[in-house]
């Protein structure tokens, strides 16, 4: 297999050096109770942006927005990374997320939890390289 070469772009300096071009802007989840699900995600550490009753937007580190909209519950999955997996497991447990045990691994440790709508949350210790 041939080596992958970085994209061609204007020279970057400082924090922009080797920074990926893309980030995820929005992830969509449907929920039977949008406000309850939004409260859960805010309680475990996401930032509220807006709520209208039938839709809510919450923000992740790095600016990705999760758009919650009224619809069928459960069966969806979020794969997340955090800096402190043990602390996060405790926060998710206190919020009612029913987390499993942390499995130690390489490159990251992981636990699985469930949000109030029955969606699967797979939460890993961070694997980011440099500033993101």
PDB file of C-alpha atoms in Angstrom, residues 82-93 98-106 108-113 121-126:
ATOM      1  CA  UNK A  82     -12.864  12.106  27.056  1.00  0.00           C
ATOM      2  CA  UNK A  83      -9.725  13.173  28.898  1.00  0.00           C
ATOM      3  CA  UNK A  84     -10.590  11.416  32.201  1.00  0.00           C
ATOM      4  CA  UNK A  85     -12.471   8.182  31.643  1.00  0.00           C
ATOM      5  CA  UNK A  86     -12.843   7.218  35.323  1.00  0.00           C
ATOM      6  CA  UNK A  87     -14.258  10.617  36.322  1.00  0.00           C
ATOM      7  CA  UNK A  88     -16.593  10.555  33.314  1.00  0.00           C
ATOM      8  CA  UNK A  89     -17.849   7.081  34.209  1.00  0.00           C
ATOM      9  CA  UNK A  90     -18.822   8.417  37.659  1.00  0.00           C
ATOM     10  CA  UNK A  91     -20.604  11.421  36.117  1.00  0.00           C
ATOM     11  CA  UNK A  92     -22.513   9.199  33.671  1.00  0.00           C
ATOM     12  CA  UNK A  93     -23.493   6.857  36.523  1.00  0.00           C
ATOM     13  CA  UNK A  98     -25.928   2.828  33.651  1.00  0.00           C
ATOM     14  CA  UNK A  99     -22.261   2.569  32.601  1.00  0.00           C
ATOM     15  CA  UNK A 100     -20.482  -0.743  32.390  1.00  0.00           C
ATOM     16  CA  UNK A 101     -17.026  -1.295  33.810  1.00  0.00           C
ATOM     17  CA  UNK A 102     -14.024   0.440  32.260  1.00  0.00           C
ATOM     18  CA  UNK A 103     -12.065  -1.972  30.058  1.00  0.00           C
ATOM     19  CA  UNK A 104      -8.382  -1.041  30.036  1.00  0.00           C
ATOM     20  CA  UNK A 105      -6.872  -1.149  26.598  1.00  0.00           C
ATOM     21  CA  UNK A 106      -4.506   0.343  24.078  1.00  0.00           C
ATOM     22  CA  UNK A 108      -7.588   3.722  24.913  1.00  0.00           C
ATOM     23  CA  UNK A 109      -9.721   2.413  27.726  1.00  0.00           C
ATOM     24  CA  UNK A 110     -13.477   2.161  27.147  1.00  0.00           C
ATOM     25  CA  UNK A 111     -16.839   1.808  28.843  1.00  0.00           C
ATOM     26  CA  UNK A 112     -20.335   1.507  27.426  1.00  0.00           C
ATOM     27  CA  UNK A 113     -23.413   3.249  28.830  1.00  0.00           C
ATOM     28  CA  UNK A 121     -22.758   5.500  24.366  1.00  0.00           C
ATOM     29  CA  UNK A 122     -19.298   4.080  23.826  1.00  0.00           C
ATOM     30  CA  UNK A 123     -16.894   6.287  25.749  1.00  0.00           C
ATOM     31  CA  UNK A 124     -13.127   6.026  25.260  1.00  0.00           C
ATOM     32  CA  UNK A 125     -10.126   7.703  26.850  1.00  0.00           C
ATOM     33  CA  UNK A 126      -8.757  10.252  24.407  1.00  0.00           C
TER      34      UNK A 126
END
